[in-house]
CSV table of C-alpha atoms and ligand atoms in Angstrom, one decimal:
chain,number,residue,atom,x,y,z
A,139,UNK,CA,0.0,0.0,0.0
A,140,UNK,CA,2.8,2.4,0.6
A,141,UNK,CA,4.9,1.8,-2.8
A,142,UNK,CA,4.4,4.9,-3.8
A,143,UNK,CA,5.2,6.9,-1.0
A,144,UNK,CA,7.9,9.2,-1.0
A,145,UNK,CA,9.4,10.8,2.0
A,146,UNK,CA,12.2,13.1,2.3
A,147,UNK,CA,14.4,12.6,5.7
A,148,UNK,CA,16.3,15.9,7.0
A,149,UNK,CA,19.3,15.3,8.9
A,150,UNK,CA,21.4,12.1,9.3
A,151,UNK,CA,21.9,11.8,13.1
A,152,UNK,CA,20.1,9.3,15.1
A,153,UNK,CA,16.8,9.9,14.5
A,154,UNK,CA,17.1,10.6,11.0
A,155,UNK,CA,19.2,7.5,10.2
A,156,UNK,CA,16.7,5.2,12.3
A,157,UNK,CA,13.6,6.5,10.5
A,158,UNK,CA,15.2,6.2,7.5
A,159,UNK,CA,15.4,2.6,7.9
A,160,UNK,CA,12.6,1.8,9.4
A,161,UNK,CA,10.9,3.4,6.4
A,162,UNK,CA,12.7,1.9,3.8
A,163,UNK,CA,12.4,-1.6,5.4
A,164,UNK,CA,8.5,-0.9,4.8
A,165,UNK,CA,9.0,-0.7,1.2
A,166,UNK,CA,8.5,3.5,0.8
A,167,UNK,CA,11.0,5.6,-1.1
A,168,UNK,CA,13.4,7.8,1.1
A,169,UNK,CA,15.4,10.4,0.4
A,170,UNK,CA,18.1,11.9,3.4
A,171,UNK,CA,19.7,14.8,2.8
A,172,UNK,CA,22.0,15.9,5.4
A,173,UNK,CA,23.9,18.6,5.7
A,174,UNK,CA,27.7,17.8,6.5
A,175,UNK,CA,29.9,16.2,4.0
A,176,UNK,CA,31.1,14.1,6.1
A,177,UNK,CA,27.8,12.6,8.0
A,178,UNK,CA,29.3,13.4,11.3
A,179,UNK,CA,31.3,10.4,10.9
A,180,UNK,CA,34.1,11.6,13.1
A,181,UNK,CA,32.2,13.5,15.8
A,182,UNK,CA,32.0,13.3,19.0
A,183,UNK,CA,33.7,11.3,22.2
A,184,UNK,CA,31.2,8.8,23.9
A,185,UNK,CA,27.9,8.3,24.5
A,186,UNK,CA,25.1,6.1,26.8
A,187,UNK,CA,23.1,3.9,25.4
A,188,UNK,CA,20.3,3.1,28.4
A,189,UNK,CA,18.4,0.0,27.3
A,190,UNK,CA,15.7,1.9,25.6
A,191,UNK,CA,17.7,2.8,23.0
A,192,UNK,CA,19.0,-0.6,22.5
A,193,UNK,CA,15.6,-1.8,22.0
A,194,UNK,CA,15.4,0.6,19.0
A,195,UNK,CA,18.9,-0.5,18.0
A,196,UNK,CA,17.5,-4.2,18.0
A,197,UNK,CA,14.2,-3.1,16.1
A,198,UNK,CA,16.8,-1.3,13.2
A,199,UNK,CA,19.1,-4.5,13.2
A,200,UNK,CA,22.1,-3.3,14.6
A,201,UNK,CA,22.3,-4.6,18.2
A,202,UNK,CA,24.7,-7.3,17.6
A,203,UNK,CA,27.1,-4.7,16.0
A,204,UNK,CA,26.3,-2.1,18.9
A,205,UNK,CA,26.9,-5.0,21.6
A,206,UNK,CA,30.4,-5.8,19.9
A,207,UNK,CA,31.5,-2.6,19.7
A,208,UNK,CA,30.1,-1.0,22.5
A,209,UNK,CA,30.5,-1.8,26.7
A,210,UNK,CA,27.8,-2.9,28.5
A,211,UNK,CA,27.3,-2.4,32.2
A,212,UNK,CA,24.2,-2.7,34.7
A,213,UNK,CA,25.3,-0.4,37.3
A,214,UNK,CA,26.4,2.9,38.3
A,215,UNK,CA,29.1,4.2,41.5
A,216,UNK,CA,28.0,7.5,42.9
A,217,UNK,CA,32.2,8.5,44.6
A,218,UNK,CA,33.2,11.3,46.4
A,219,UNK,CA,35.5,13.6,44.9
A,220,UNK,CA,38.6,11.6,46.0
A,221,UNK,CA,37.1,8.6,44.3
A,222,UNK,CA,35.5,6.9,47.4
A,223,UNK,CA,32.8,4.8,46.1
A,224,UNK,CA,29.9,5.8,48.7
A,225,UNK,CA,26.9,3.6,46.7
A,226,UNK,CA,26.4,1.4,44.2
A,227,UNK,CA,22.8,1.0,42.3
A,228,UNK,CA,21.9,-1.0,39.6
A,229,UNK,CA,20.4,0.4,36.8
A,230,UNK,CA,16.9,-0.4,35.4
A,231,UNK,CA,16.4,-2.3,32.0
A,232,UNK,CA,14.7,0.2,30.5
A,233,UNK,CA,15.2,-1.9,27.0
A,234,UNK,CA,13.3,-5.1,29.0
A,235,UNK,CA,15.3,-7.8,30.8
A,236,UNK,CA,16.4,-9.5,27.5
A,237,UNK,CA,19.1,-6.6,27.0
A,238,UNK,CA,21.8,-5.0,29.1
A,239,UNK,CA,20.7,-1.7,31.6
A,240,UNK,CA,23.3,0.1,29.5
A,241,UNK,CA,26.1,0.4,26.6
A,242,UNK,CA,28.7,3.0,25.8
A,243,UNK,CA,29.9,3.4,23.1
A,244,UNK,CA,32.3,5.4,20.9
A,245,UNK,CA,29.9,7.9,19.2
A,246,UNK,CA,31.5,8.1,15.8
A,247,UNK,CA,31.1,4.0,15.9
A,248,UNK,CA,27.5,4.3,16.4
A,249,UNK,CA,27.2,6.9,13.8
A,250,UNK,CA,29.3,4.3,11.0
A,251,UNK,CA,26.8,1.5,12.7
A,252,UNK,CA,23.8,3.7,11.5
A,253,UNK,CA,25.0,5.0,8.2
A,254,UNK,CA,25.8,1.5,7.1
A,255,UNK,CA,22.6,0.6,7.9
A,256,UNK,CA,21.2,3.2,5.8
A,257,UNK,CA,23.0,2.6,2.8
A,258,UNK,CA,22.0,-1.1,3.4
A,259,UNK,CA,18.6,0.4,3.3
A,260,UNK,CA,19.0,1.4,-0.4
A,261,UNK,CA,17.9,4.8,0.5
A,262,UNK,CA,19.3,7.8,-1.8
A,263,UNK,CA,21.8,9.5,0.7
A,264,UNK,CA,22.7,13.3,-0.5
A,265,UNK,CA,25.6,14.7,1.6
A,266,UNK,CA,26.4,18.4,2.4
A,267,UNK,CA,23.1,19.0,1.1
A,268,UNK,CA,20.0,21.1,3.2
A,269,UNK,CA,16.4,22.1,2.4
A,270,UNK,CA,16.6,25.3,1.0
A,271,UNK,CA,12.7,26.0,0.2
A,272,UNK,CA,9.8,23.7,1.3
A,273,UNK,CA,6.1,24.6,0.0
A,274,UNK,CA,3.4,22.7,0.9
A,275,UNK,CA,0.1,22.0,0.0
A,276,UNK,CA,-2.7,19.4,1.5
A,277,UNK,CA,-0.9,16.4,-0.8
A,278,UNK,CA,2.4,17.0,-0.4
A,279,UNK,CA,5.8,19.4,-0.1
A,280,UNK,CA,7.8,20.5,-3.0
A,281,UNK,CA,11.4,21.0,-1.5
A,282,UNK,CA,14.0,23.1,-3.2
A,283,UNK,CA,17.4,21.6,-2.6
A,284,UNK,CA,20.6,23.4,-1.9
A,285,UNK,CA,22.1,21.6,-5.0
A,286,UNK,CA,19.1,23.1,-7.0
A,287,UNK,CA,17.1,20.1,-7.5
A,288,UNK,CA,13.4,20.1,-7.1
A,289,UNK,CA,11.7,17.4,-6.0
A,290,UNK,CA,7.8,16.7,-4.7
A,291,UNK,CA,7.4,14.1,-1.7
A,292,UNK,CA,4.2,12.7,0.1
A,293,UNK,CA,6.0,13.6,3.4
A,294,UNK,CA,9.2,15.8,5.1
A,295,UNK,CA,10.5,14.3,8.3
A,296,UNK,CA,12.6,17.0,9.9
A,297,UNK,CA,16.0,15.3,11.7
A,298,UNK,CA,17.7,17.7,11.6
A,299,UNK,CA,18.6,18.2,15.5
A,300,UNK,CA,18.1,21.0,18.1
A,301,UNK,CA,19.1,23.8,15.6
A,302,UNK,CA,16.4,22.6,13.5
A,303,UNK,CA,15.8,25.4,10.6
A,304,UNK,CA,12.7,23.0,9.0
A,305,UNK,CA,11.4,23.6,12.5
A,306,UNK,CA,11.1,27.2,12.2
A,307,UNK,CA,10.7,27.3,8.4
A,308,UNK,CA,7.1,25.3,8.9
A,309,UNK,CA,6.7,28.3,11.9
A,310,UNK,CA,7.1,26.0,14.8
A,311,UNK,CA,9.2,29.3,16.9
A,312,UNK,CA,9.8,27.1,20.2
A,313,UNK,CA,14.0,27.6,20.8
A,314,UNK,CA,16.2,25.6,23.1
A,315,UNK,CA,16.9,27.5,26.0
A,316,UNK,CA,20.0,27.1,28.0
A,317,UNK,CA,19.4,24.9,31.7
A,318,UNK,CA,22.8,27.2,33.4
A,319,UNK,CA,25.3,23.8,33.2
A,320,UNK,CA,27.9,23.1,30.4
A,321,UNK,CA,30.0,20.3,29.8
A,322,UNK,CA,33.5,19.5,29.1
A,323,UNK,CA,34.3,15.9,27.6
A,324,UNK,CA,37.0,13.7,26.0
A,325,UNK,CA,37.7,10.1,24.9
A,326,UNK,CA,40.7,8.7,26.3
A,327,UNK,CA,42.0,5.3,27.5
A,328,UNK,CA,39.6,2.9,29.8
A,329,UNK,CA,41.7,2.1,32.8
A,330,UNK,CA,41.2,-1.5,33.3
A,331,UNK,CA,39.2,-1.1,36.9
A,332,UNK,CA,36.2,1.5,35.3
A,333,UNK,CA,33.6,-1.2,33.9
A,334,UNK,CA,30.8,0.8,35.1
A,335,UNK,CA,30.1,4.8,34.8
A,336,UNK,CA,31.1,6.2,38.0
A,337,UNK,CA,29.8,9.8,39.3
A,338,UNK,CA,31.1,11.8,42.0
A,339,UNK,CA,28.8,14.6,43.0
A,340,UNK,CA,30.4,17.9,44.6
A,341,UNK,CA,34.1,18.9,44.3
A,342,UNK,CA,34.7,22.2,42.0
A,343,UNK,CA,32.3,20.8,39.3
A,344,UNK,CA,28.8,19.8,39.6
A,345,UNK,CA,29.7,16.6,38.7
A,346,UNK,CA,32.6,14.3,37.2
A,347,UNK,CA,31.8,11.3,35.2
A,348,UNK,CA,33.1,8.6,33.0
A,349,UNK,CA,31.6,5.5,31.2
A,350,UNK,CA,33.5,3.0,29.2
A,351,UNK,CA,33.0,2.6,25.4
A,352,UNK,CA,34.8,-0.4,24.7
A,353,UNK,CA,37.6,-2.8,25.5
A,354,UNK,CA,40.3,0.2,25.7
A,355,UNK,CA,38.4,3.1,25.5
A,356,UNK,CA,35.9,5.6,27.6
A,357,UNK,CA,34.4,8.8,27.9
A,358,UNK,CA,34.9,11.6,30.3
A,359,UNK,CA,33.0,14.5,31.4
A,360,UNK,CA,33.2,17.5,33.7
A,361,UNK,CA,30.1,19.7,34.5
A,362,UNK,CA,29.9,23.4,35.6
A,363,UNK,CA,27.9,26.8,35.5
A,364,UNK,CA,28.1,27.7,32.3
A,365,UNK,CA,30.4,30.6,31.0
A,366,UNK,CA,30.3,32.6,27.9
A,367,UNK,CA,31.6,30.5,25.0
A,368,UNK,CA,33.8,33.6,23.5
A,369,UNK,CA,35.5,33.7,26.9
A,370,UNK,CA,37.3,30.2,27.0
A,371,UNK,CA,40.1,30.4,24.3
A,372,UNK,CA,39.8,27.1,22.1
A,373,UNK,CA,43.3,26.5,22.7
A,374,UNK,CA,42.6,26.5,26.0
A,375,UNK,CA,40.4,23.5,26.8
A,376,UNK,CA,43.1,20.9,27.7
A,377,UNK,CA,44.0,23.1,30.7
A,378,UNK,CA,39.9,24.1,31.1
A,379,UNK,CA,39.1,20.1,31.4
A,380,UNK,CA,42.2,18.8,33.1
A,381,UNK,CA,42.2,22.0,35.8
A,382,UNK,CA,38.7,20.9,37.0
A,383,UNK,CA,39.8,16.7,36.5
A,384,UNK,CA,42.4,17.5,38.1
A,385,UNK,CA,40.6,17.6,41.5
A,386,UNK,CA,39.1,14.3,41.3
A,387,UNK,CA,40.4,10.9,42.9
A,388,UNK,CA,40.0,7.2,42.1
A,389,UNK,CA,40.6,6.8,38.2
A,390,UNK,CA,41.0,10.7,37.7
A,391,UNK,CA,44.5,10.9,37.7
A,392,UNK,CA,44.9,7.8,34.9
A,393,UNK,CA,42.4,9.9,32.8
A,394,UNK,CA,43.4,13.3,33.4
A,395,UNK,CA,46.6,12.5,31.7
A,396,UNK,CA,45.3,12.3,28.5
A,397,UNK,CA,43.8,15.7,28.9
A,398,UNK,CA,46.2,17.4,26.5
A,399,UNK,CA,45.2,18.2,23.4
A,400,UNK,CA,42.5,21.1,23.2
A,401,UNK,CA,41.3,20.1,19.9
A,402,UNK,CA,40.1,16.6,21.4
A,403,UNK,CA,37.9,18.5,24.5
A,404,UNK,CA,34.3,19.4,23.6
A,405,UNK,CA,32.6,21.8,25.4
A,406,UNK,CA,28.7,22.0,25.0
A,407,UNK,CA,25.8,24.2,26.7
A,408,UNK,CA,23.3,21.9,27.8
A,409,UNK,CA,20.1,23.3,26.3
A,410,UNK,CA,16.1,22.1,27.1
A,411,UNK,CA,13.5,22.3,24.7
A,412,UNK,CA,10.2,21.3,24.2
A,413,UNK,CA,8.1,22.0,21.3
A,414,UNK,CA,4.8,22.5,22.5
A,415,UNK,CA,1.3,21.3,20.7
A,416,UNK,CA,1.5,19.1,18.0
A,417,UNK,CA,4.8,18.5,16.2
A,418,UNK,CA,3.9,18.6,12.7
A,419,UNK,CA,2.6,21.4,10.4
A,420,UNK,CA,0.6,20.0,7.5
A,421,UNK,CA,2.8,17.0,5.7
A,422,UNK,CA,5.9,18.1,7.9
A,423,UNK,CA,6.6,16.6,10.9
A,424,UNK,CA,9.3,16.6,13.5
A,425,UNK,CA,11.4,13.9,15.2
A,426,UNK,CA,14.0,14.0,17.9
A,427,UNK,CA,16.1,16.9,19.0
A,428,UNK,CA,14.1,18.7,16.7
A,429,UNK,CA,10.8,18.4,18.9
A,430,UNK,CA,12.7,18.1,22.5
A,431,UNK,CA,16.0,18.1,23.8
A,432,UNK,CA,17.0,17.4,27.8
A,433,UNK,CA,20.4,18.0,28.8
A,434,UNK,CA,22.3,14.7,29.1
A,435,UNK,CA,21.7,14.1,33.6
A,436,UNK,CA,19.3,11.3,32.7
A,437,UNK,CA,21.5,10.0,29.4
A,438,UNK,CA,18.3,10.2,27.5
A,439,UNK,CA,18.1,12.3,24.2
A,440,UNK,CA,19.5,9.7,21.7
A,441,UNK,CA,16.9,7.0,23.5
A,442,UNK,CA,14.0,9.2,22.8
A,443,UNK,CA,15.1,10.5,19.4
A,444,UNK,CA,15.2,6.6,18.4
A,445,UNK,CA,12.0,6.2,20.3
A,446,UNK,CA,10.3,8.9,18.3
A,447,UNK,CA,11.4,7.5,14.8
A,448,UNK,CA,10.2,3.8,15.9
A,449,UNK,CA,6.8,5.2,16.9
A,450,UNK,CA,6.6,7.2,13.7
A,451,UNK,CA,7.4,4.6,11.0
A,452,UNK,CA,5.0,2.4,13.1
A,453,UNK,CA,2.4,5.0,12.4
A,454,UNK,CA,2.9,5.7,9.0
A,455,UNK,CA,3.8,2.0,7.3
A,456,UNK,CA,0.4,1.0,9.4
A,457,UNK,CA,-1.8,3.5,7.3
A,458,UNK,CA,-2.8,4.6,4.2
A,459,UNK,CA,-3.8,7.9,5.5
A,460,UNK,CA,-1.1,10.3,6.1
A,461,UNK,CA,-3.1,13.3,7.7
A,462,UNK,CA,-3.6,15.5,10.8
A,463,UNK,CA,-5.3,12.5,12.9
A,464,UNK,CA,-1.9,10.9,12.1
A,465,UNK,CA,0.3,13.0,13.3
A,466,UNK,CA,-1.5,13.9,16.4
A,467,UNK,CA,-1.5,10.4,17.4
A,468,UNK,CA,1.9,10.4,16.8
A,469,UNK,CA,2.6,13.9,18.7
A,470,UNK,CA,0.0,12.0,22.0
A,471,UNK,CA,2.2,8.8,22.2
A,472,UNK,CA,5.2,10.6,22.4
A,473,UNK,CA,4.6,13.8,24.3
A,474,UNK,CA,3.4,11.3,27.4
A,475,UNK,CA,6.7,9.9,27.8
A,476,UNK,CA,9.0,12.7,26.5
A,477,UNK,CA,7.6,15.6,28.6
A,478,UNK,CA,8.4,13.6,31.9
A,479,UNK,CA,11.9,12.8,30.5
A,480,UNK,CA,12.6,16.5,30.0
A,481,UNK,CA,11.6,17.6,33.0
A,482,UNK,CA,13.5,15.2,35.0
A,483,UNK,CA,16.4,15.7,33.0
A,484,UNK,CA,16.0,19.6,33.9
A,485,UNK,CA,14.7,19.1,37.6
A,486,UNK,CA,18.0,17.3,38.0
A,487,UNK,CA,20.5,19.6,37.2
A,488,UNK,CA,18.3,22.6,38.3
A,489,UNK,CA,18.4,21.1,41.8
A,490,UNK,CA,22.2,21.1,41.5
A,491,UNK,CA,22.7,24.6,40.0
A,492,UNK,CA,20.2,26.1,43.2
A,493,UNK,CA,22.4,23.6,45.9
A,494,UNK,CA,19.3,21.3,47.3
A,495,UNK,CA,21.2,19.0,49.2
A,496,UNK,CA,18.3,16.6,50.0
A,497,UNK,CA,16.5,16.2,46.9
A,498,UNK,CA,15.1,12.9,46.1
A,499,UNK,CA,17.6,12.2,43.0
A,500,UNK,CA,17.5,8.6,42.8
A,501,UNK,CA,13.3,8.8,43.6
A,502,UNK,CA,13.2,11.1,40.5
A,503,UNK,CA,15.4,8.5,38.8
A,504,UNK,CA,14.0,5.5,39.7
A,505,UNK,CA,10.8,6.4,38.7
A,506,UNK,CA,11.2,8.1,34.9
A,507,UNK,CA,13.8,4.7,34.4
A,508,UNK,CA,10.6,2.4,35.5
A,509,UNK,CA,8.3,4.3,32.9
A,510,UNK,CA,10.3,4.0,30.0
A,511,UNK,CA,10.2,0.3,30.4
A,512,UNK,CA,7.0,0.7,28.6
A,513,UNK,CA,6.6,-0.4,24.9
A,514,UNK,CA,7.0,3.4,24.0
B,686,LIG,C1,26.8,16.9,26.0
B,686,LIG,C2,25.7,16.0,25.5
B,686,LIG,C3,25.8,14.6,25.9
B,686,LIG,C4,24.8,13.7,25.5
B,686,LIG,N1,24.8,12.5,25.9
B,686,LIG,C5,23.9,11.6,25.6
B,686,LIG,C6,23.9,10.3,26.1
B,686,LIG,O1,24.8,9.8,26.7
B,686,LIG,N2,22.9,9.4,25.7
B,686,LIG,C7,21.8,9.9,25.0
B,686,LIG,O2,20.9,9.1,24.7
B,686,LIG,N3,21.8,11.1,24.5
B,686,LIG,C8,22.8,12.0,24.8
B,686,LIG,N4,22.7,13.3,24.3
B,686,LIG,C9,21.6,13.7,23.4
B,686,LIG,C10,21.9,13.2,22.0
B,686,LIG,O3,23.1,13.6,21.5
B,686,LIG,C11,20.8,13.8,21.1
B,686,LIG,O4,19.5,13.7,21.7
B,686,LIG,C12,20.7,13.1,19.8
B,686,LIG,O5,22.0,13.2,19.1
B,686,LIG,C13,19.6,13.7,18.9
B,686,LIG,O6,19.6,13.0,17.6
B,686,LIG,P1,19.0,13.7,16.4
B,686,LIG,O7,19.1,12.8,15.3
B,686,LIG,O8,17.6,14.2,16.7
B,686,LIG,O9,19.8,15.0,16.1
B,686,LIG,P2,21.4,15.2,15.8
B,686,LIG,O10,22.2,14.1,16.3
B,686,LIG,O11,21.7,16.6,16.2
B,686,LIG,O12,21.4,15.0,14.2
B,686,LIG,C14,20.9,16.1,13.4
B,686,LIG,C15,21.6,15.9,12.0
B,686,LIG,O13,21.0,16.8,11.1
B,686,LIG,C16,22.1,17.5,10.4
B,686,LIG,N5,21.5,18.8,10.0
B,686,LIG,C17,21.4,19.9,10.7
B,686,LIG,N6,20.8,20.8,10.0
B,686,LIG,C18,20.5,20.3,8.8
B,686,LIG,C19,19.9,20.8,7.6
B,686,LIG,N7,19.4,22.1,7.6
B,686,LIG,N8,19.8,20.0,6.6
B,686,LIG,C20,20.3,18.7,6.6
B,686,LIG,N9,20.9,18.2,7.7
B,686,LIG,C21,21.0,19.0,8.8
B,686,LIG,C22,23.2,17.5,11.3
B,686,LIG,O14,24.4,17.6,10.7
B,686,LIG,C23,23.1,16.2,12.0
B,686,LIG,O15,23.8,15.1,11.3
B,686,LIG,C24,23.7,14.2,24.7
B,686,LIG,C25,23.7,15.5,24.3
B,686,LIG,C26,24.6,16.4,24.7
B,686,LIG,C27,24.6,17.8,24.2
């Protein structure tokens, strides 16, 4: 019934890359455009895969590549700044007890993971290419690409992250707002003892954490106040990262050594958004980081971004009607179980930035982890 349906994808991250496939397995014609030449194959340092996301990584095919390359764990150590470990808690399987509470993994492996998977798909792939104009009428969109093609398609899935400009192009004017915290990170070598993520809480940053992403490797991370981006040189970041590392006990001092190279420290603002009402706009619709972003407390933005593609190529390969009932539906399932993600995510780090000393993290933790077991 869907043969004939064409969709064009914006955006090649997660979301993109897992709708994308999902589509394509269903038999429709897909189109991603994204807009580096290089797919973001290179980017990034680590990240956490809670078992959600693995669940979506199963439905797309990929989990056995993801569970070789990746490390999995089913805890996490909450230290004190010298590297005391003061608690030990297992994680919930938010993926279902068949898969592990948790993966990292190398980002740029995961990204060469999904585009595989997407040229696999026999999807058209356009690189360094963006939407330039998109006109729209009750059918379809026409899209004017930045290469100067022109092409009409049944439906435009905008991937194309927090930044999104198909978000405000179809008028949708919600903007990610900054939560106060920024982030400092690196990949460096996994000391043999870290086979869990560990986080101590307090010390000069807000909070220190690592999480291994494979046999040798893992990812690190430093959390502050955020400070105006134009005043930290980018030369500087080795000495930004390792000065605040540098506090920290336990495996600290193994990792902080291979804080020298500025170019191999990111440093991110963590943002919040949440478009509110639906998330479409006649046959445009949003997915992931597009529609709602969290900062990273709860390790839950790539999760939900795969969440929302599963639920949205479940919706449209399950009906011949592509309408505003449709995408509502979509927007209804989601919203219930992003919002509370979001605003846990926030609550967490807002509790941090005002200095509540006996607020009910791991309550707060405990139960958003228990409602994503749900089918989402
Ligand atoms: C510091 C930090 C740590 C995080 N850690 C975790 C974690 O541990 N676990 C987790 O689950 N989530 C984590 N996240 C969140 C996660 O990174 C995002 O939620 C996820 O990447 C969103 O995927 P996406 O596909 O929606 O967007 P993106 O990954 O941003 O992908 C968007 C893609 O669209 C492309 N693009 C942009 N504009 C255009 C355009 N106009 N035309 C075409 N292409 C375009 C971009 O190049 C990009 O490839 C973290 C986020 C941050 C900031």
């Amino acid at each position: 019934m869907n043969q004939a349906r064409t969709v064009l994808v914006v955006g090649g991250g997660a979301a993109g890359n897992a709708v994308t496939i999902l589509l394509r397995r269903a038999g429709l014609a897909v189109d991603l455009i994204e807009a580096r030449d290089d797919w973001n194959a290179t980017a990034g340092s680590g990240i956490t895969l809670q078992g959600n996301a693995l669940r979506v990584l199963r439905e797309l095919g990929v989990w056995e590549q993801v569970q070789a390359s990746g490390f999995g764990f089913g805890s996490v150590g909450i230290t004190a700044p010298d590297g005391t470990v003061l608690h030990v808690a297992r994680d919930i399987r938010t993926g279902g007890d068949d898969l592990p509470a948790t993966v990292g993994m190398q980002r740029p492996r995961l990204q060469r993971i999904l585009i595989d998977a997407v040229r696999a798909s026999g999807a058209s792939v356009r690189l360094g290419t963006t939407a330039e104009i998109l006109d729209q009428d009750a059918d379809g969109v026409s899209v004017r690409l930045s290469d100067g093609t022109e092409t009409r398609y049944d439906l435009v899935i905008a991937a194309d992250g927090l930044a999104s400009t198909t978000r405000a192009a179809i008028g949708i004017t919600d903007k990610p707002e900054p939560t106060g915290m920024a982030i400092w990170r690196i990949a460096a070598p996994r000391p043999a003892g870290v086979v869990r993520t560990d986080l101590a809480y307090g010390g000069p940053a807000y909070i220190a954490g690592y999480c291994p992403t494979g046999e040798s490797t893992l990812y690190a991370y430093v959390v502050e106040a955020n400070r105006d981006r134009a005043s930290i040189p980018a030369g500087s970041y080795a000495d930004e990262m390792r000065r605040l590392a540098s506090a920290y006990g336990g495996f600290w001092p193994e990792i902080t050594r291979h804080i020298t190279d500025p170019a191999k420290v990111n440093y991110t603002w963590f943002d919040r958004l949440l478009v509110e009402g639906s998330w479409h706009r006649g046959r445009v619709v949003l997915v992931g980081d597009a529609a709602h972003c969290c900062p990273p407390t709860l390790a839950q933005g790539a999760a939900l971004s795969l969440e929302d593609a599963w639920v949205l190529a479940q919706l449209l390969t399950g009906s011949d009607t592509w309408d505003d009932a449709l995408f509502q539906a979509y927007h209804e399932r989601r919203i219930a179980r992003v919002r509370p993600v979001v605003e846990a995510s926030v609550q967490i780090g807002q509790w941090q930035l005002d200095g509540v000393r006996d607020a009910d993290v791991p309550g707060l933790m405990g139960r958003t982890m228990t409602m994503l077991r749900e089918l989402p």
